[in-house]
Amino acid sequence: MKSRFLLLTISLLSSSLFAQEARNTKSEPADHIDFLDDQQVLDEFYRLALTESNVYPWLGEMCLEIGPRLSGSPQADSAVEYSARLMEGLGLKTWKQSVMVPVWQRGEKEIAFYRAESGESGQINILALGGSVATPKDGLFAPIIEVESWEDLEKLGREKVEGKIVFFNEKMNPENLYTFHSYGHCVKHRWGGAVEAAKYGAVGALVRSLNMRIDDFPHTGSMKYDEGIDSIPAAAVSTEDAETLSAMLAKGEEVKVMMRQSCRTLPDKESFNVIGEIKGSERPEEVIVVGGHLDSWDVGHGAHDDGAGVMQSLCVLELLKKIDYQPKHTVRVVFFMNEENGLRGGKKYAEWAKTSGETHIAAIESDRGGFTPRGFHVDGSETALEQMLEWETILEKYGIHQVEEGGSGADIGSLKTEENVLIGFVPDSQRYFDHHHSENDTFDQVNKRELELGTASIAALVYLIDKYGLK
Ligand SMILES: [Zn+2]
């Protein structure tokens, strides 16, 4: 693809050198010349993002002054108000879209320790999974049994599992270059482990944190219960403590764990998606959405997940304003509420979109951390993918030319139609799971320049889609 761009440049140069002849022969297609203009626009997005963007200070304000924003929490309410103020301040047409969200509270800090048959004992770091029930007030004390898969559990059967805490210890596969593939493989244990374990009479579930690194941060995340199956308490254990427990069990000793957590679910509560837009000058009823989720888990700051994504999305519109770009289509930023434990905001927006009389031609989500941009995953028709692949020539300069077919993002998933294109912004994935859903997802872990480059990258794509369309 690089050589194609060089060839175009050379052919443009030669056509100007021989301008007279060029006028008499078949002229270069107009889009070749546009590509050079486009490069200048994109250069300007990057320059402004790296020198004048508010993406980093706004993310800092939200993380440090409001903090984590679990759906239904007072911090989530504050984040809604803060976001609406930022959008209004940018001169966007701004509104809040009401949505009922689940309310889950962690309660007191969890406590857990182990004791082996040999007498060895110690504390372990756990975090209740989002949606989990509490343990009895004095804690749950039971032997643990280690499994790596549903098959392991089935082989052990009720006889070996009943009355125990099932310890799911599948490691994220380090061989995958793209870490989300490893996450995708393991996440079923966090989501459904408590249900599967309870089917065999287990009294609790401990899940190895979805983190490739060995460290002491437990990583929470959503889980489910099924009707008709006992709801047992479930928690994530840090990778370091998972290794300790596993090593002890490998010696053949019985290991008991005491875990105590006091989380609870309250009735649903009203919250909001926060929405701002620049109306299209030619086709206002055709919409390009760019967004992320405003809620986060209740630990750390929700900086990479997904404070980075929402602030990048907002600052895409800031960049359009800074260059006085008047989009042909409506460009709309959506801060979705409740991605983490319900996806209610994404569903609500999609429901509304169906009745709004508009066409959503494209939606882009940033929800993979504020790291160095690499490219985009595209969920759309073959022609849309081909068209984006052609843009690789212009995107390559910024290192964002990894355009591949793939999933877009959880919040925008419900917007899919036969005609439109959903796109996931893809930054480098190597460090994301060091932070994801843990105390380690804090503002100081976000690199200013990487965050800014992501903003410019998404702006570049919005600009190209607005200018050329995407079918
Ligand atoms: Zn997220």
XYZ file of C-alpha atoms and ligand atoms in Angstrom:
472
model
C 0.000 0.000 0.000
C 2.928 2.317 0.681
C 4.225 1.940 -2.865
C 0.825 2.916 -4.186
C 0.944 6.230 -2.370
C 4.468 6.900 -3.657
C 3.340 6.109 -7.179
C 0.436 8.509 -6.824
C 2.775 11.237 -5.599
C 5.173 10.603 -8.448
C 2.394 10.552 -10.991
C 1.038 13.838 -9.625
C 4.492 15.423 -9.830
C 4.990 14.269 -13.371
C 1.542 15.435 -14.348
C 2.390 18.947 -13.117
C 5.737 18.904 -14.921
C 3.965 18.050 -18.107
C 0.906 20.118 -17.406
C 0.330 21.003 -20.995
C 0.241 17.377 -22.076
C -1.777 16.432 -19.052
C -4.541 18.800 -20.054
C -4.736 17.141 -23.428
C -4.702 13.609 -22.104
C -6.771 11.745 -19.568
C -6.517 13.650 -16.277
C -5.759 12.121 -12.880
C -8.906 11.100 -11.019
C -9.909 13.871 -8.633
C -9.560 11.757 -5.505
C -5.802 11.402 -6.033
C -5.419 15.132 -5.646
C -7.853 15.116 -2.723
C -5.683 12.563 -0.997
C -2.904 15.138 -0.813
C -5.304 17.730 0.605
C -6.588 15.164 3.031
C -3.086 14.495 4.263
C -2.769 18.170 5.136
C -6.035 18.048 7.075
C -4.918 14.961 8.951
C -1.520 16.521 9.661
C -3.365 19.416 11.227
C -5.475 17.082 13.394
C -2.296 15.481 14.727
C -0.544 18.800 15.257
C -3.504 20.237 17.162
C -4.083 17.049 19.159
C -0.451 17.099 20.310
C -0.393 20.808 21.144
C -3.860 22.107 22.003
C -6.272 19.229 22.725
C -8.127 19.099 26.024
C -8.282 15.309 26.023
C -5.623 14.849 28.710
C -6.692 17.600 31.154
C -10.360 16.617 30.849
C -9.574 12.976 31.487
C -7.466 14.075 34.456
C -10.270 16.169 35.897
C -12.769 13.350 35.588
C -10.400 10.756 37.086
C -8.979 12.848 39.904
C -11.960 14.977 40.884
C -14.804 12.511 40.284
C -13.048 9.140 40.312
C -14.493 5.773 39.321
C -18.040 5.867 37.972
C -19.960 2.662 38.586
C -23.519 2.821 37.207
C -25.969 4.168 39.738
C -23.262 5.674 41.983
C -23.098 9.355 42.988
C -19.814 9.580 41.007
C -21.609 8.396 37.862
C -24.174 11.177 38.418
C -21.384 13.733 38.761
C -19.689 12.415 35.621
C -22.946 12.860 33.676
C -23.169 16.509 34.747
C -19.471 17.120 34.102
C -19.671 15.589 30.613
C -22.744 17.618 29.664
C -20.948 20.787 30.776
C -17.915 19.943 28.621
C -20.108 19.316 25.587
C -22.024 22.547 26.060
C -18.750 24.383 26.541
C -17.628 23.179 23.127
C -20.772 24.632 21.601
C -22.289 21.236 20.791
C -26.002 20.672 20.772
C -26.127 18.649 23.976
C -28.713 16.447 25.632
C -29.065 13.651 28.167
C -30.901 10.461 27.363
C -32.582 8.792 30.326
C -31.819 5.122 30.978
C -32.523 2.859 33.957
C -29.375 1.176 35.251
C -28.619 -1.605 37.740
C -27.160 -0.582 41.087
C -24.558 -2.901 42.575
C -22.497 -1.907 45.582
C -19.274 -3.521 46.726
C -19.769 -2.685 50.408
C -16.828 -3.188 52.752
C -13.436 -4.128 51.394
C -13.154 -7.869 50.802
C -11.022 -10.023 53.054
C -9.548 -13.415 52.178
C -6.847 -15.749 53.398
C -5.777 -19.339 52.845
C -4.625 -22.087 55.161
C -2.934 -25.220 53.917
C -2.883 -28.607 55.632
C 0.792 -28.059 56.465
C -0.182 -25.032 58.529
C 1.101 -22.524 55.967
C -1.237 -19.576 55.691
C -1.456 -16.069 54.297
C -3.635 -13.321 53.003
C -4.842 -13.230 49.405
C -6.070 -10.265 47.410
C -9.577 -10.636 46.046
C -12.240 -8.358 44.545
C -15.877 -9.373 44.388
C -17.072 -9.771 40.805
C -19.642 -7.213 39.740
C -23.122 -8.513 40.457
C -21.960 -11.093 42.983
C -23.866 -11.821 46.162
C -22.263 -11.416 49.574
C -20.761 -14.221 51.622
C -22.245 -14.939 55.057
C -21.377 -12.121 57.473
C -18.524 -14.029 59.064
C -17.205 -15.188 55.714
C -17.164 -18.399 53.763
C -14.578 -20.990 54.782
C -14.146 -24.009 52.536
C -11.561 -26.132 50.718
C -10.691 -24.949 47.216
C -10.503 -27.079 44.116
C -8.627 -25.926 41.020
C -9.903 -26.224 37.442
C -8.867 -24.743 34.126
C -11.933 -25.511 32.046
C -15.580 -26.541 32.099
C -14.357 -30.055 31.162
C -12.193 -30.226 34.309
C -15.246 -29.354 36.361
C -17.332 -32.006 34.668
C -14.654 -34.669 35.224
C -14.470 -33.867 38.935
C -18.247 -34.034 39.215
C -20.468 -33.297 42.177
C -18.649 -35.757 44.411
C -15.415 -33.745 44.402
C -16.909 -30.247 44.002
C -19.787 -30.150 46.489
C -19.171 -27.887 49.477
C -15.995 -26.419 47.972
C -14.894 -23.133 46.445
C -14.080 -23.709 42.774
C -10.852 -21.948 41.779
C -10.825 -21.194 38.020
C -7.162 -20.812 37.143
C -6.939 -20.642 33.358
C -4.073 -18.347 32.310
C -4.427 -15.839 29.504
C -2.552 -17.301 26.534
C 0.691 -15.313 26.096
C 1.151 -16.512 22.501
C -1.498 -14.219 21.030
C -0.060 -10.973 19.697
C -3.413 -9.268 20.159
C -4.189 -9.664 23.872
C -7.968 -9.314 23.451
C -7.971 -12.758 21.827
C -6.602 -14.251 25.046
C -9.107 -12.273 27.087
C -11.951 -13.475 24.876
C -10.966 -17.067 25.523
C -10.810 -16.825 29.337
C -13.614 -14.403 30.153
C -16.271 -17.127 30.239
C -14.965 -18.271 33.628
C -15.469 -14.838 35.129
C -18.880 -14.427 33.497
C -20.307 -17.903 34.040
C -17.980 -19.628 36.521
C -20.250 -19.179 39.551
C -23.192 -20.756 37.715
C -21.179 -23.729 36.431
C -19.597 -24.335 39.828
C -22.956 -24.100 41.617
C -24.383 -26.780 39.311
C -22.005 -29.232 41.032
C -22.782 -27.991 44.530
C -19.899 -25.524 44.979
C -20.349 -22.865 47.667
C -18.154 -20.165 46.096
C -16.076 -19.294 43.046
C -12.628 -17.716 42.803
C -11.461 -16.676 39.359
C -7.876 -15.929 38.328
C -7.722 -12.270 37.311
C -7.729 -11.603 33.574
C -4.262 -10.130 33.567
C -1.244 -11.487 31.698
C 1.203 -10.054 34.177
C 1.929 -11.624 37.545
C 1.084 -8.919 40.075
C -1.038 -8.289 43.108
C -4.032 -6.481 41.588
C -7.290 -8.439 41.476
C -9.384 -7.493 38.417
C -13.147 -7.397 38.755
C -15.720 -7.584 35.950
C -19.259 -8.630 35.279
C -20.729 -12.047 36.046
C -24.132 -13.700 35.819
C -26.457 -15.891 37.814
C -29.048 -18.196 36.281
C -32.517 -18.739 37.585
C -32.958 -22.077 39.294
C -29.252 -22.381 40.148
C -27.876 -21.299 43.533
C -26.311 -17.839 43.520
C -22.898 -18.375 45.122
C -20.392 -15.597 45.963
C -17.717 -15.022 43.323
C -14.508 -13.019 43.365
C -11.393 -12.458 41.306
C -8.018 -13.288 42.832
C -4.768 -11.556 41.797
C -2.489 -13.500 39.444
C 0.231 -13.588 42.103
C -2.107 -15.146 44.665
C -3.530 -17.500 42.040
C 0.028 -18.776 41.497
C 0.500 -19.222 45.262
C -2.736 -21.192 45.672
C -1.978 -23.340 42.640
C 1.569 -24.138 43.837
C 0.230 -25.234 47.187
C -2.468 -27.433 45.689
C 0.183 -28.969 43.415
C 1.865 -30.385 46.524
C -1.261 -32.425 47.099
C -2.275 -30.641 50.265
C -5.785 -29.571 51.100
C -5.999 -25.768 50.989
C -8.883 -23.916 52.592
C -9.853 -20.348 51.809
C -11.811 -17.898 53.923
C -13.416 -15.160 51.837
C -15.653 -12.376 53.050
C -17.475 -9.835 50.920
C -20.552 -7.758 51.618
C -21.684 -6.617 48.162
C -25.351 -6.179 47.281
C -27.717 -5.253 44.449
C -30.254 -2.451 44.949
C -33.236 -1.546 42.745
C -32.520 -0.005 39.321
C -32.036 3.753 39.177
C -32.298 6.440 36.508
C -29.094 7.529 34.811
C -28.160 9.007 31.420
C -26.271 8.700 28.175
C -24.696 12.078 27.433
C -24.861 13.187 23.815
C -23.479 16.130 21.844
C -23.391 16.849 18.137
C -22.420 19.045 15.232
C -25.304 19.084 12.739
C -24.465 18.014 9.192
C -24.456 20.779 6.582
C -25.676 18.621 3.683
C -27.155 15.458 5.161
C -28.064 16.208 8.758
C -30.262 13.104 8.976
C -27.241 10.882 8.288
C -25.223 10.378 11.456
C -21.671 9.352 12.284
C -21.415 8.358 15.940
C -18.193 8.361 17.907
C -18.231 7.222 21.505
C -17.174 5.192 24.489
C -18.655 4.430 27.904
C -18.836 6.901 30.737
C -19.342 4.343 33.498
C -16.474 2.304 34.875
C -15.861 -0.250 37.597
C -15.634 1.111 41.125
C -11.883 0.620 41.627
C -9.015 2.734 40.279
C -10.137 5.715 38.187
C -11.605 3.987 35.127
C -8.907 5.915 33.262
C -8.102 3.558 30.392
C -11.499 1.831 30.691
C -13.086 3.945 29.459
C -12.385 7.507 30.502
C -9.820 7.603 27.716
C -12.390 6.514 25.138
C -15.047 9.056 26.045
C -12.631 11.985 26.241
C -11.012 10.996 22.941
C -14.453 10.834 21.332
C -15.394 14.267 22.640
C -12.091 15.769 21.544
C -12.627 14.448 18.012
C -15.391 17.056 17.820
C -13.096 19.577 19.479
C -10.579 18.987 16.647
C -13.261 19.377 13.965
C -14.183 22.700 15.562
C -10.569 23.817 15.815
C -10.038 23.472 12.060
C -13.495 24.957 11.368
C -14.536 21.824 9.578
C -18.213 21.760 8.793
C -19.191 18.101 8.388
C -21.655 17.097 5.667
C -23.150 14.466 7.970
C -24.099 14.973 11.583
C -21.161 14.020 13.788
C -22.390 12.931 17.197
C -20.471 12.000 20.319
C -22.182 9.582 22.697
C -21.011 8.851 26.240
C -22.810 5.574 26.895
C -23.833 4.679 30.446
C -23.602 1.198 31.977
C -21.425 -0.727 29.522
C -19.712 -2.584 32.335
C -22.598 -4.265 34.074
C -25.615 -4.161 31.821
C -25.018 -2.395 28.497
C -28.254 -0.538 29.143
C -27.015 2.755 27.648
C -25.958 1.191 24.344
C -29.248 -0.660 24.040
C -31.271 2.424 24.917
C -29.484 4.554 22.350
C -29.960 1.948 19.606
C -33.673 1.638 20.455
C -34.060 5.391 20.207
C -31.999 5.527 16.974
C -34.533 3.247 15.277
C -37.307 5.729 15.920
C -35.333 8.945 15.410
C -35.887 9.110 11.648
C -32.117 9.246 11.117
C -29.722 6.837 9.444
C -26.614 5.898 11.353
C -24.121 5.443 8.524
C -21.176 4.666 10.813
C -20.358 4.323 14.492
C -16.869 4.271 15.977
C -16.106 3.150 19.518
C -12.964 3.756 21.538
C -12.907 1.260 24.415
C -9.520 -0.478 24.399
C -7.470 1.977 26.424
C -5.620 5.181 25.701
C -2.541 3.554 24.189
C -0.577 4.179 20.977
C -3.000 3.960 18.046
C -2.583 1.108 15.589
C -5.697 1.024 13.411
C -9.320 -0.013 13.228
C -11.455 -3.143 13.293
C -14.310 -2.984 10.835
C -17.697 -4.657 11.055
C -19.442 -3.894 7.779
C -19.803 -4.887 4.151
C -16.905 -6.081 2.008
C -16.980 -2.854 0.019
C -16.728 -0.800 3.190
C -13.713 -2.815 4.282
C -12.127 -2.446 0.834
C -12.686 1.275 0.946
C -11.049 1.547 4.330
C -8.148 -0.554 3.081
C -7.660 2.025 0.333
C -7.342 4.674 3.028
C -4.341 2.792 4.395
C -2.220 4.881 2.015
C -3.158 8.031 3.867
C -3.311 6.465 7.344
C 0.122 4.868 7.168
C 1.986 8.063 7.960
C 0.463 8.007 11.454
C 0.936 4.271 12.020
C -2.818 3.616 12.079
C -3.065 1.503 8.946
C -3.882 -1.816 10.610
C -7.352 -2.050 9.141
C -8.934 -5.452 9.671
C -12.299 -7.097 9.673
C -13.412 -7.555 13.272
C -15.551 -6.561 16.219
C -16.304 -2.898 16.895
C -17.399 -2.228 20.470
C -20.012 -3.348 22.979
C -21.870 -0.028 23.229
C -22.402 0.425 19.494
C -23.107 -3.262 18.730
C -26.893 -2.821 18.829
C -26.701 -0.128 16.128
C -25.743 -2.670 13.448
C -27.870 -2.732 10.298
C -27.309 -4.358 6.895
C -26.118 -1.048 5.478
C -24.009 0.619 8.142
C -20.450 0.169 9.311
C -19.344 -0.264 12.909
C -15.725 0.388 13.745
C -13.576 -0.293 16.782
C -10.608 2.001 17.311
C -7.606 -0.237 18.010
C -4.668 1.007 20.076
C -1.734 -1.180 21.044
C -3.096 -3.966 23.254
C 0.008 -5.110 25.194
C -0.560 -3.196 28.444
C -4.351 -2.938 28.538
C -4.947 -5.952 30.775
C -2.369 -4.725 33.311
C -4.985 -2.083 34.158
C -8.438 -3.278 33.068
C -11.047 -3.338 35.909
C -8.477 -2.962 38.682
C -7.016 -0.469 41.175
C -4.237 -0.066 38.618
C -6.478 1.715 36.072
C -5.507 5.192 37.214
C -4.870 8.485 35.453
C -1.108 8.374 36.050
C -1.016 5.210 33.931
C -2.218 7.121 30.854
C 0.446 8.594 28.590
C -0.518 12.075 27.404
C 0.860 11.771 23.882
C -0.550 8.309 23.280
C -3.978 9.548 24.348
C -3.713 12.579 22.063
C -2.567 10.495 19.089
C -5.657 8.325 19.541
C -7.897 11.390 19.405
C -6.317 12.549 16.146
C -6.581 9.030 14.690
C -10.308 8.817 15.323
C -10.751 12.367 13.987
C -8.900 11.300 10.827
C -11.312 8.454 10.277
C -14.402 10.562 11.005
C -13.155 13.112 8.476
C -12.584 10.500 5.757
C -15.973 8.887 6.340
C -17.690 12.258 6.302
C -15.950 13.282 3.090
C -16.138 10.048 1.094
C -18.917 8.110 2.789
C -18.641 4.407 3.570
C -20.883 1.855 1.900
Zn -14.667 -0.673 28.601
